[in-house]
Coordinates of C-alpha atoms in Angstrom, one line a residue:
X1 CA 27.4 -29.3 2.7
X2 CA 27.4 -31.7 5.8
X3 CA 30.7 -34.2 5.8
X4 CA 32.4 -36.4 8.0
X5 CA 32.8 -40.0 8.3
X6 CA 30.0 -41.3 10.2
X7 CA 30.4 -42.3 14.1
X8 CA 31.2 -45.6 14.8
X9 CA 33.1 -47.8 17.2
X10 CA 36.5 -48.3 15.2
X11 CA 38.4 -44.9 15.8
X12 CA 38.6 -45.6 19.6
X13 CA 40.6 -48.7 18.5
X14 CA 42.6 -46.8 16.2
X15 CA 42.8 -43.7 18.5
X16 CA 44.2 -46.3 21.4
X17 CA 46.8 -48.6 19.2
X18 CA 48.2 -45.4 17.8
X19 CA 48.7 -42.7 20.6
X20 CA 48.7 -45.3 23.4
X21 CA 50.3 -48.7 21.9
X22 CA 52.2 -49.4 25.5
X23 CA 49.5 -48.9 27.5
X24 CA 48.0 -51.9 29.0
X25 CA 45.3 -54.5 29.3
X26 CA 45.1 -56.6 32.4
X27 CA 43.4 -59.6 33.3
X28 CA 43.0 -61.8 36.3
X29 CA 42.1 -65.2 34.8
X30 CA 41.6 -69.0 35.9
X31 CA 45.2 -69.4 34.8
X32 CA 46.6 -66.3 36.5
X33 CA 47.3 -63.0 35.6
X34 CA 47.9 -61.7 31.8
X35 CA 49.2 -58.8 30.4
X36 CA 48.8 -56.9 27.0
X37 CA 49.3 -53.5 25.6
X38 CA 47.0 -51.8 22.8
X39 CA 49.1 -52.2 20.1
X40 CA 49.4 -56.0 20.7
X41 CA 45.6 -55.9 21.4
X42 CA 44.9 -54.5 17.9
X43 CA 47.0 -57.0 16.8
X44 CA 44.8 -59.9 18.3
X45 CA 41.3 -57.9 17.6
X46 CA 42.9 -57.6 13.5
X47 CA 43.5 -61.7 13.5
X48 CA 39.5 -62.3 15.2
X49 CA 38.2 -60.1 12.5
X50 CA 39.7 -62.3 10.0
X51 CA 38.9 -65.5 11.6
X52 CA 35.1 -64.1 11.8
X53 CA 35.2 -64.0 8.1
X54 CA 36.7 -67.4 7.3
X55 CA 33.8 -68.9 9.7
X56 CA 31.3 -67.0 7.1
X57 CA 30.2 -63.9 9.6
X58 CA 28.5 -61.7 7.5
X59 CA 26.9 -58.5 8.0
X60 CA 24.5 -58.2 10.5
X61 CA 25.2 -62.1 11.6
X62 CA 25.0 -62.0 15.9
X63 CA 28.2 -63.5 17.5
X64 CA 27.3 -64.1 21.3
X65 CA 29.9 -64.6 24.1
X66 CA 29.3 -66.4 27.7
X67 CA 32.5 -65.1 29.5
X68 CA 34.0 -63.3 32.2
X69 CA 35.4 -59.9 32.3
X70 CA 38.9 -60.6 30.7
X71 CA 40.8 -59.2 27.6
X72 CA 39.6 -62.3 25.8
X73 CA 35.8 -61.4 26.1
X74 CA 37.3 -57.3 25.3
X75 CA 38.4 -58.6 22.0
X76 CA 35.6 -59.4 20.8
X77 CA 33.9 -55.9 21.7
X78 CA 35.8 -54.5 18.3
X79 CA 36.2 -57.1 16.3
X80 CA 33.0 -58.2 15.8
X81 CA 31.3 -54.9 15.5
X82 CA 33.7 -53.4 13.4
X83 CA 33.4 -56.0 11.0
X84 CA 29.8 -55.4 10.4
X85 CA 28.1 -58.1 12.6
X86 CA 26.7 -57.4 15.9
X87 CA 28.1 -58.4 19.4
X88 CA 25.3 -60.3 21.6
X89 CA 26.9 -60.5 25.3
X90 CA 24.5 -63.4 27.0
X91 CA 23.9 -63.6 30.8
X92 CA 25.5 -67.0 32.4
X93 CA 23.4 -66.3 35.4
X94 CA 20.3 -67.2 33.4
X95 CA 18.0 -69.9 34.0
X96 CA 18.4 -72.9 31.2
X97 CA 15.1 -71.9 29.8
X98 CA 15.8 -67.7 29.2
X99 CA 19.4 -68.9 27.8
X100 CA 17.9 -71.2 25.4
X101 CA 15.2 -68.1 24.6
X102 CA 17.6 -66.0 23.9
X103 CA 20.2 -67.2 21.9
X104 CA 17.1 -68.7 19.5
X105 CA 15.6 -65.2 19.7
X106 CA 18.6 -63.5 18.9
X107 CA 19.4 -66.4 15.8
X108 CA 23.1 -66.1 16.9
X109 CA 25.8 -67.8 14.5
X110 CA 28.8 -68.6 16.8
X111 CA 29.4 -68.4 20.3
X112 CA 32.4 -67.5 22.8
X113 CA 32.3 -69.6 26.0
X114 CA 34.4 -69.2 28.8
X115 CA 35.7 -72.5 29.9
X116 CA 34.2 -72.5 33.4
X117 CA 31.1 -71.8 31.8
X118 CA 31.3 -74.5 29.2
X119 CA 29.3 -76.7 31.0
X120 CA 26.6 -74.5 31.8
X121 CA 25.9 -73.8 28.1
X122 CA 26.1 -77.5 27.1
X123 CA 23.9 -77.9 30.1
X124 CA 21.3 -75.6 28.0
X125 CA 22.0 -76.6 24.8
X126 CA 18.9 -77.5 23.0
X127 CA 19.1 -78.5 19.4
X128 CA 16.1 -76.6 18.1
X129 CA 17.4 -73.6 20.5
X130 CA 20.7 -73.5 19.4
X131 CA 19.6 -74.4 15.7
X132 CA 21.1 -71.1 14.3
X133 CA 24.5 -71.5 16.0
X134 CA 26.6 -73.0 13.4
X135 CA 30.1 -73.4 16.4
X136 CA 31.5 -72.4 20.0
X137 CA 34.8 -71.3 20.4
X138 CA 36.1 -71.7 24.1
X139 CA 38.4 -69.1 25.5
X140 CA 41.9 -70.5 25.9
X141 CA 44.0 -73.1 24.5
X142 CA 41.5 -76.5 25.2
X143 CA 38.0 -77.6 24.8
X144 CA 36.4 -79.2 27.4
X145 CA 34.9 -82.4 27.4
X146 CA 31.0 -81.9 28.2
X147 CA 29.2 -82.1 25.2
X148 CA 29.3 -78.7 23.6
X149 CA 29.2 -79.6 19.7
X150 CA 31.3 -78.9 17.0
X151 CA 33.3 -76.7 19.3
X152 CA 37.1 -76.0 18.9
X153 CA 39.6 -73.6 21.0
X154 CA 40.0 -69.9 20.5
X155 CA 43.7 -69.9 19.9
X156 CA 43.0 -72.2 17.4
X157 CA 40.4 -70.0 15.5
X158 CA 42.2 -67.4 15.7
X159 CA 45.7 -69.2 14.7
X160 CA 47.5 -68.3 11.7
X161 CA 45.2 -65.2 10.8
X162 CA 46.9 -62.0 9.8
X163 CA 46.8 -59.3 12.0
X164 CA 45.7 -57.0 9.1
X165 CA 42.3 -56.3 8.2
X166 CA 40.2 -54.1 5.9
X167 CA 37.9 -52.9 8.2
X168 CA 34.9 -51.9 6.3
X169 CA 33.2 -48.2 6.3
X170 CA 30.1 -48.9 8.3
X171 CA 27.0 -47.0 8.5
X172 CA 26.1 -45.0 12.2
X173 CA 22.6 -47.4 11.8
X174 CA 24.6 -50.5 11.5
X175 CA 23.3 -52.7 14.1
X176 CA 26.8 -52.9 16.8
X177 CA 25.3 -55.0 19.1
X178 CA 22.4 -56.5 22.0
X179 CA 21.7 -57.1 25.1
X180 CA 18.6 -58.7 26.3
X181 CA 16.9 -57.5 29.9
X182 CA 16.5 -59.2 32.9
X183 CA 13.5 -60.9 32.0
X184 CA 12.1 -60.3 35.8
X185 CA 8.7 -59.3 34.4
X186 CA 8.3 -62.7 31.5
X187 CA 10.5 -63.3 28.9
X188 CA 13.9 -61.4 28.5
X189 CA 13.3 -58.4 25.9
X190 CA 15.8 -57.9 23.4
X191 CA 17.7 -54.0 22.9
X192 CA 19.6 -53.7 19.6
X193 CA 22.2 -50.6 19.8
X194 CA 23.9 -49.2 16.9
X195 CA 27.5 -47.7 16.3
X196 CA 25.9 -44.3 16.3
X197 CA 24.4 -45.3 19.7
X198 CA 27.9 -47.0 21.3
X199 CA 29.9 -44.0 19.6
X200 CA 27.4 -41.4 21.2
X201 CA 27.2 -43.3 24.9
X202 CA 31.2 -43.5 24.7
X203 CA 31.7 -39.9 24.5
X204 CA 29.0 -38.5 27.0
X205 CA 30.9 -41.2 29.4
X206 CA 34.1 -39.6 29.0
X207 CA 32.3 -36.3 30.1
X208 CA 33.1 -34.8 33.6
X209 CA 29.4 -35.8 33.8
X210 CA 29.8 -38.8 33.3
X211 CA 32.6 -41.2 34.8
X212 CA 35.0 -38.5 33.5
X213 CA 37.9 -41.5 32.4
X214 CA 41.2 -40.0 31.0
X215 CA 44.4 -41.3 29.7
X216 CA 45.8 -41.3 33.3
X217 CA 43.4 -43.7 34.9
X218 CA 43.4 -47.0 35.7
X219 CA 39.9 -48.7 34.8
X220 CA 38.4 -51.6 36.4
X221 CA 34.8 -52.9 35.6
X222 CA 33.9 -55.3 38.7
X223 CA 30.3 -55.0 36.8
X224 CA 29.8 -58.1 33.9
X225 CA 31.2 -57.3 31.0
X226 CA 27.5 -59.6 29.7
X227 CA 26.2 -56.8 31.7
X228 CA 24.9 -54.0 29.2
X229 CA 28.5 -53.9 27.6
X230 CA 30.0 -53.4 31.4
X231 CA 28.0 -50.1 31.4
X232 CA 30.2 -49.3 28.2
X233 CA 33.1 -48.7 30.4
X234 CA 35.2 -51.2 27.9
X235 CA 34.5 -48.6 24.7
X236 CA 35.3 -45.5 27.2
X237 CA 38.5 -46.6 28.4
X238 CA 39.5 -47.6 25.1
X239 CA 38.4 -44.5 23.7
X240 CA 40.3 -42.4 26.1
X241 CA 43.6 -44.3 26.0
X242 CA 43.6 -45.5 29.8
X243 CA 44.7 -48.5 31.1
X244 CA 42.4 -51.4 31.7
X245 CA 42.0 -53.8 34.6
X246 CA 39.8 -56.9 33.9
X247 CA 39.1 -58.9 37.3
X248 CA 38.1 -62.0 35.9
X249 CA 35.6 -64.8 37.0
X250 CA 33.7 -64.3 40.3
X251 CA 36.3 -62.3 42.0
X252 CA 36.0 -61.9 46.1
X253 CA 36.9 -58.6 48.3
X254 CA 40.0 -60.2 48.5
X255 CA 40.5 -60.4 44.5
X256 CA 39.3 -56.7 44.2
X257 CA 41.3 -55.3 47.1
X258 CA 44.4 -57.1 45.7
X259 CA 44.0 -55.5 42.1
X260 CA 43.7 -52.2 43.2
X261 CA 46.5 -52.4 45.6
X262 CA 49.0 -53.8 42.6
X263 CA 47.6 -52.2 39.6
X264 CA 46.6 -48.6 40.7
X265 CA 43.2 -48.7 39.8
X266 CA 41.8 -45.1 40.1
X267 CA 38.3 -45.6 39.0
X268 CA 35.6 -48.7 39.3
X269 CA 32.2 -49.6 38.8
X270 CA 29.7 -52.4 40.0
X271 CA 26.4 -53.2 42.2
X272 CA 26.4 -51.8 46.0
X273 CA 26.6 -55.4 47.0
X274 CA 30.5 -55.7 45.4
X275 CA 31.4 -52.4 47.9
X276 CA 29.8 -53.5 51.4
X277 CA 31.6 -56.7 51.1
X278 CA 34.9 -54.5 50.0
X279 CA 33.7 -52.8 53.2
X280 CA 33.5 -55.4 55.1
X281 CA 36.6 -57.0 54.1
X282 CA 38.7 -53.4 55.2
X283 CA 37.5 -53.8 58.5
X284 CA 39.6 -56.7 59.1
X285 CA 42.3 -56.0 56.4
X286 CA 44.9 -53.4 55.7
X287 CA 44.3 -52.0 51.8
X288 CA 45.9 -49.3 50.3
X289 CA 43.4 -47.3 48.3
X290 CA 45.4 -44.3 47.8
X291 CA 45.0 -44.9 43.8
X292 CA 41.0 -45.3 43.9
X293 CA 39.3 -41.9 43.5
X294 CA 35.9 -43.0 42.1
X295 CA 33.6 -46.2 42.9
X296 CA 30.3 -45.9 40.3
X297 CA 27.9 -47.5 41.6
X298 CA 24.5 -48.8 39.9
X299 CA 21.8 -51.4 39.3
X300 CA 20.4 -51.0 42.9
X301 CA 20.1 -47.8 45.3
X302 CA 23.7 -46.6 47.0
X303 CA 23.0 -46.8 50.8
X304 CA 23.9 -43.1 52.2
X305 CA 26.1 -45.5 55.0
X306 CA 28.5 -46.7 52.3
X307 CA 28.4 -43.4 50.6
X308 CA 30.0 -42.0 53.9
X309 CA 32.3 -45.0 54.7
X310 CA 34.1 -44.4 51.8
X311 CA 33.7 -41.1 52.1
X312 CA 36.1 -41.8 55.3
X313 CA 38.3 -43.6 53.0
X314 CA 39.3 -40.9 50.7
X315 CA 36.9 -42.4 47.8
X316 CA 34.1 -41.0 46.1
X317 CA 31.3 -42.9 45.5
X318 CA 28.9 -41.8 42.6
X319 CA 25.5 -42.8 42.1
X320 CA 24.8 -43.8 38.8
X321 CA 21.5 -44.7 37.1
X322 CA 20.5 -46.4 33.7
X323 CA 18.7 -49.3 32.1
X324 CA 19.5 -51.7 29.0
X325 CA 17.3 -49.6 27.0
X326 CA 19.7 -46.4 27.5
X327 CA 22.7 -48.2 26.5
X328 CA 23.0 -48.1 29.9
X329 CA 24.0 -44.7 31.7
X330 CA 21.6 -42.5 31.7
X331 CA 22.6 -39.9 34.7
X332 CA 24.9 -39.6 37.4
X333 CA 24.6 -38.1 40.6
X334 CA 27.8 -35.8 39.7
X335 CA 27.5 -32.7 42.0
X336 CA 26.8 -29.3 40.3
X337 CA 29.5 -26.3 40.3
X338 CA 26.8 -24.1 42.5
X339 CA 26.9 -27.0 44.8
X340 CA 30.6 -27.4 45.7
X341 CA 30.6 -25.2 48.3
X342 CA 27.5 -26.4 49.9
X343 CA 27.6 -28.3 53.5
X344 CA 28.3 -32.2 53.4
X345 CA 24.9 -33.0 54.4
X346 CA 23.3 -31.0 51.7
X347 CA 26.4 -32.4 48.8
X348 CA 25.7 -36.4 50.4
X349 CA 21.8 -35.6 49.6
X350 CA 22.3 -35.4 46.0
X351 CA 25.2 -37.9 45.8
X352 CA 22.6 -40.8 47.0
X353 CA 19.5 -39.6 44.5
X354 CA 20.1 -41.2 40.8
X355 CA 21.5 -37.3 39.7
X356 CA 21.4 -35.2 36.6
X357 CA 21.1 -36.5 32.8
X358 CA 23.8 -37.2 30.9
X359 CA 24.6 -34.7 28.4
X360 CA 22.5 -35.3 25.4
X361 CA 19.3 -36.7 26.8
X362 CA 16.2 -35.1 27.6
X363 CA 13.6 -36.7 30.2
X364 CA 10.1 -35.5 31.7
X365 CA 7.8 -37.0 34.6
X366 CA 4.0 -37.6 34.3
X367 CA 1.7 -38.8 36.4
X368 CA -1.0 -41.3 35.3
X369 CA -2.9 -38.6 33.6
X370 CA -0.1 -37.5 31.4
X371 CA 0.1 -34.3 33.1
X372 CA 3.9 -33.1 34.1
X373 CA 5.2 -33.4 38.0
X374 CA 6.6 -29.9 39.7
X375 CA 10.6 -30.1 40.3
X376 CA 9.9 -29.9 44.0
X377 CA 11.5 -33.2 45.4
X378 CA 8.1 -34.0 46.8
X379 CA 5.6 -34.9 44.1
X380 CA 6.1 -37.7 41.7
X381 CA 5.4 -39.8 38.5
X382 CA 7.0 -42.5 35.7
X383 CA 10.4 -41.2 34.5
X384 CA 10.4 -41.2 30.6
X385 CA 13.8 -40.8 28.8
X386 CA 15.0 -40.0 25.3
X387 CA 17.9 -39.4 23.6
X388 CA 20.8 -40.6 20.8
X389 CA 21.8 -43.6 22.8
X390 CA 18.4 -44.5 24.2
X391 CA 16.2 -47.2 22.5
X392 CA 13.0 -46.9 20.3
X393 CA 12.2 -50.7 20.3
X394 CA 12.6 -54.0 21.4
X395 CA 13.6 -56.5 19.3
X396 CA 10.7 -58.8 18.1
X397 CA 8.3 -57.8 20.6
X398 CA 5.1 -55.6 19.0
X399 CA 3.1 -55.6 22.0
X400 CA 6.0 -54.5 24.0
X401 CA 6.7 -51.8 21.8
X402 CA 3.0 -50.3 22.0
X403 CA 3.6 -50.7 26.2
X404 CA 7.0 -49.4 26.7
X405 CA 7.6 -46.5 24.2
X406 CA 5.7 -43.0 23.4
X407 CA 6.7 -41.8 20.6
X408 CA 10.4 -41.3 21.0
X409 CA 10.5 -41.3 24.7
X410 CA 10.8 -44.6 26.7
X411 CA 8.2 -45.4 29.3
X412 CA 11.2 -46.6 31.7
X413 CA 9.0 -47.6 34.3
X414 CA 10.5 -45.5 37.2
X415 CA 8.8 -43.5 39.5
X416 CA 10.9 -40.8 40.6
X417 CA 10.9 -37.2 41.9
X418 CA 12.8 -34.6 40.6
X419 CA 14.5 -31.5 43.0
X420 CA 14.3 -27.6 42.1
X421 CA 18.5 -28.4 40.9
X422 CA 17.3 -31.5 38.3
X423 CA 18.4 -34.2 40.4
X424 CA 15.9 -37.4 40.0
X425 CA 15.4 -39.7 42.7
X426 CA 13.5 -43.3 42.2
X427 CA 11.4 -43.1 45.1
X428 CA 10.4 -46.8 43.5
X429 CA 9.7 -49.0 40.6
X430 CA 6.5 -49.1 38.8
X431 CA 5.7 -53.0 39.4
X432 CA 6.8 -52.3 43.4
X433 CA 5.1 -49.5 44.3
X434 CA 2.7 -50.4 47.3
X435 CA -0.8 -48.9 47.4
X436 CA -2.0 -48.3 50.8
X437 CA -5.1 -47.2 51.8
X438 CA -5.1 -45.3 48.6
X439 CA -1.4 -43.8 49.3
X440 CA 1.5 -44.8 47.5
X441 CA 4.4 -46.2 49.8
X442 CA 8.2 -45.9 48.0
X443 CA 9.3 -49.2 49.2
X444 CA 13.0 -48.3 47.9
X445 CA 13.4 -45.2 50.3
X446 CA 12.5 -47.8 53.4
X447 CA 14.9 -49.9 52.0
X448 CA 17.6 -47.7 51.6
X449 CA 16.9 -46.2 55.3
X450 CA 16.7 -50.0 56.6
X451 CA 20.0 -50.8 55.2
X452 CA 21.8 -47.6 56.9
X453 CA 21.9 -49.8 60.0
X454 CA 24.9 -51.3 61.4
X455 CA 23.2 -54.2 61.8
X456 CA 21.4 -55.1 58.5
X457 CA 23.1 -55.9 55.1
X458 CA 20.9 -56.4 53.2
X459 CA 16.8 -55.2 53.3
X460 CA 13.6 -55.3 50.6
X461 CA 10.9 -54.4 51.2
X462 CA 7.1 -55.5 49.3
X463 CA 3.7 -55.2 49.1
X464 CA 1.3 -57.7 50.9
X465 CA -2.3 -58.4 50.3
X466 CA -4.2 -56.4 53.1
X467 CA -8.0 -56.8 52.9
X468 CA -8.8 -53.2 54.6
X469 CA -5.6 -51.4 53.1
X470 CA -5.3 -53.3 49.7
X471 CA -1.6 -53.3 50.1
X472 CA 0.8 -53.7 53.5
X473 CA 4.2 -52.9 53.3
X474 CA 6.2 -56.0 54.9
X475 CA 9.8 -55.7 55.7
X476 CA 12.5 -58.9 54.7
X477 CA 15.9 -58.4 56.7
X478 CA 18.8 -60.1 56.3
X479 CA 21.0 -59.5 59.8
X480 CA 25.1 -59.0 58.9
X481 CA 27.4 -61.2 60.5
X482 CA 28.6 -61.1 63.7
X483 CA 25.5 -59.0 64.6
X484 CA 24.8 -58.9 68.9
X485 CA 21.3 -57.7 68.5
X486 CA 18.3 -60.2 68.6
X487 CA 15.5 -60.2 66.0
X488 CA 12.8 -58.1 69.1
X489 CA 15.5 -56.0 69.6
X490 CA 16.5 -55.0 65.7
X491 CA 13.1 -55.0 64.9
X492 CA 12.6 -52.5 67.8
X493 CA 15.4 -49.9 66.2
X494 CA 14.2 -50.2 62.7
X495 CA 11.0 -49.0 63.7
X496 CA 12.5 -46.2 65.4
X497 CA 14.6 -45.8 62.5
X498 CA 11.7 -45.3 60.3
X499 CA 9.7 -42.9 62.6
X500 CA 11.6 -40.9 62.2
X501 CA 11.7 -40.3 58.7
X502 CA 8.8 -41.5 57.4
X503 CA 4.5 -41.3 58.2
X504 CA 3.8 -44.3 60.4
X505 CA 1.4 -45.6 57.9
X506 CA 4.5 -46.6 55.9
X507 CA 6.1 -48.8 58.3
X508 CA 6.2 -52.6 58.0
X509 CA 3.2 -54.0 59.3
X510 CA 5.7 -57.1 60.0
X511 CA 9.5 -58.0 59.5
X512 CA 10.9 -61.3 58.4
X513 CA 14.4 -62.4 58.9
X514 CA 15.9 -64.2 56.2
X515 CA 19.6 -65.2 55.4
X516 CA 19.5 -63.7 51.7
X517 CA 17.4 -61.6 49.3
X518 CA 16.7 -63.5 46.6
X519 CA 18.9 -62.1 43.3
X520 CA 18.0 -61.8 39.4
X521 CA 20.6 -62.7 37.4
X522 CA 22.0 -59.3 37.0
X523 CA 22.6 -59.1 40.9
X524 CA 19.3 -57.0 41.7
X525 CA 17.0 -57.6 44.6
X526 CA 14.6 -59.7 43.2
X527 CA 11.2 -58.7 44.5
X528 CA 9.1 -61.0 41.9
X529 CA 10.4 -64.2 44.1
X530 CA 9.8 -62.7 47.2
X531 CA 6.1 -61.5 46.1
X532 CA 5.6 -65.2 44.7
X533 CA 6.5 -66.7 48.3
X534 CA 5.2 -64.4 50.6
X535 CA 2.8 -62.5 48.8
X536 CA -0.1 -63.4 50.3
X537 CA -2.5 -62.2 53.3
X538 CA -2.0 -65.2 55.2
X539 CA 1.4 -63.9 55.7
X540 CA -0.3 -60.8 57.8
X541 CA -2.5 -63.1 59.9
X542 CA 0.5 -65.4 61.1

């Protein structure tokens, strides 16, 4: 007969207070540095549970938080899920309007502000909005004055509670928590996950295929913690007993440079952006990276330059790729035993391509006909993904449930080649995908090449209204700092630059210099506002 208790988030606290109760939990925060260990953090997660239930959190019930990555905002991560309600981590970076969608979408009961972001949520507070949230609790010891009602301080909710608790015996299918995406397309979808799906995410992550996190290292998520759960690296750590390093509210180069210098950190995570300017800032600045072995980065294409820089650094940079819907990781561009003793050129190839699967998934790659692609690096289609930890629905959204999902495979709206060894590379995204002449144009593959020049930090390109071609690619540069070269002149060398990797129908017809891409809230180049300010042929006939 089957047995076995079913899987669920709560052992990896248990696992973590018991074998590792010294270990500890760091935090940069407005007030300075704080300190924990597990067994004191299992403590406070024990007295949140019960102050969960005194406030009437029931099964099922969505508590939301608006904070930073600290051990305040990790606290929350068990308790509420463990209790039986559901963890909804909301965005600050939203717009007023998708804030005030979400949190009525997702009917959440109470809410966890930071207090730097206090005043952005009373900002959006909306009484028919925020009609289901019965209170805020702000992080920390005060409430702010700004207007945030029936509000009081987290030390004070939490004051006085025991730190024992009867944690329940949950079901895998018990709804563990939600994220909501981007909402770069219209409003932001909802993704439910379930214990089964944390539990089953947590432990491909701890796979060598994965980020490969043990008891030894030193974890620090630089990526949002409101962020797809910190791409689950929270639950990972925990579960593998390793010591966590949270680096708080907006941190600079500076911030990051100094934590891994003082704390040790051996692995890391965040958006390419976060590593050029750590880049940038070793160029003028002695660091000592000796600890870091591993930067994952995700959310955005790795440029093959700072693959190599830190390549010169001692660091290994790994490509990862994955979407809200897949809890998030998905694959990693982890390099295959048969491929160890291949040449560097060959190794950085796959390193920069989105990788292999993560144990436990399947995926396949059709064209518009349905019919499979060959795994030849050349021809391509729309990635679709399935898998344990890998959604079958959004929440409340029928007709984006018939658009995104086959079956049990999501439509994830990549278009990627696979390679004869299984490594996928998103040649481009569905929605930016320009048509040319009737050939298709990966605008992420000029992108990437764009950005491998000294003198560019940052580089999108989109599709333009062309009335022989359909579509033009145009080219949006943003020049780094201290650059010699003028705009003839840079322009000049990127052409070069593409020519010689790409057919000269894919070139920019024309390349505008701007001071910044424009960003989505979850640090993305956001193409939708450049298409809705330059999208249009006049920008070709200038």
């Amino acid at each position: 007969m089957p047995g076995g208790t079913p899987q669920t988030l709560r052992p990896f606290l248990w696992r973590a207070a018991n074998l590792y109760p010294d270990t500890e939990i760091v935090s940069r925060t407005h007030e300075g540095m704080t300190r924990t260990t597990y067994a004191e953090y299992a403590d406070q997660v024990g007295r949140l549970a019960n102050a969960l239930d005194e406030a009437g959190i029931d099964d099922g019930d969505r508590v939301a938080t608006v904070c930073w990555n600290h051990d305040r905002h990790f606290e929350t991560y068990f308790a509420a899920p463990s209790t039986g309600a559901q963890l909804h981590t909301v965005n600050p970076l939203l717009p007023d309007e998708h804030l005030q969608y979400i949190v009525e979408d997702a009917q959440d009961r109470i809410i966890f502000v930071d207090p730097s972001l206090a005043e952005k949520v009373a900002g959006a507070y909306d009484e028919d909005a925020f009609e289901s949230v019965e209170q805020f609790v702000v992080i920390g010891s005060e409430v702010p004055d700004v207007g945030l009602p029936n509000a009081v301080a987290y030390d004070d909710f939490v004051g006085g509670q025991d730190t024992e608790y009867d944690w329940p015996q949950l079901s895998g299918e018990t709804p563990a928590g939600m994220c909501y995406t981007s909402g770069t397309t219209g409003k932001p979808k909802g993704v439910e996950y379930t214990q089964q799906m944390l539990w089953s995410h947590t432990m491909a992550e701890l796979t060598p295929m994965g980020m490969n996190i043990a008891d030894t290292d030193v974890v620090m998520p630089v990526v949002p913690m409101f962020h797809v759960n910190a791409w689950g690296m929270p639950y990972a750590t925990a579960a593998a007993g390793a010591k966590h390093v949270y680096p708080g509210p907006s941190p600079d180069p500076e911030d990051l440079a100094h934590l891994i210098e003082e704390e040790g950190v051996t692995i890391t995570a965040g958006v390419p952006t976060v590593w050029l300017g750590l880049l940038e800032y070793l160029e003028d600045n002695e660091v000592d990276l000796s600890t870091l072995d591993e930067i994952y980065i995700g959310g955005a294409a790795a440029p093959e330059s700072v693959i190599r820089a830190y390549d010169d650094l001692g660091v290994t940079v790994v490509h990862a790729w994955g979407m809200t819907e897949t809890s998030p990781i998905g694959s990693t561009a982890t390099l295959k035993g048969t491929l160890e003793d291949a040449d560097y050129e060959t190794q950085l190839d796959k390193r920069g391509k989105q990788g292999l699967v993560l144990p436990g998934l399947e995926f396949k790659v059709v064209r518009d006909d349905g019919e499979r692609i060959e795994w030849d690096g050349e021809d391509f289609g729309e990635l679709l993904i399935r898998g344990p930890w890998v959604t079958t629905e959004y929440h409340q959204r029928p007709a984006a449930n018939e658009q995104d999902f086959e079956d049990d495979w999501l439509r994830t709206g990549d278009i990627v080649t696979v390679d004869e060894d299984g490594y996928m590379d998103i040649v481009d995204r569905a929605d930016d995908v320009i048509k040319s002449g009737g050939e298709w144009i990966s605008t992420q593959e000029l992108e990437n090449t764009m950005m491998g020049h000294d003198a560019v930090s940052e580089a999108a390109v989109i599709g333009v209204p062309h009335e022989r071609y359909q579509e033009r690619p145009v080219g949006f540069v943003v020049r780094r700092e201290g650059t010699e070269l003028s705009d003839d002149d840079l322009e000049g060398e990127l052409s070069a630059l593409l020519d010689a990797e790409f057919p000269s129908f894919w070139k920019p017809e024309k390349y505008v210099f701007i001071d910044e891409v424009p960003k989505t809230a979850t640090g993305k180049f956001s193409k939708k506002d450049l298409r809705e300010e330059y999208a249009d042929e006049s920008l070709l006939s200038e």
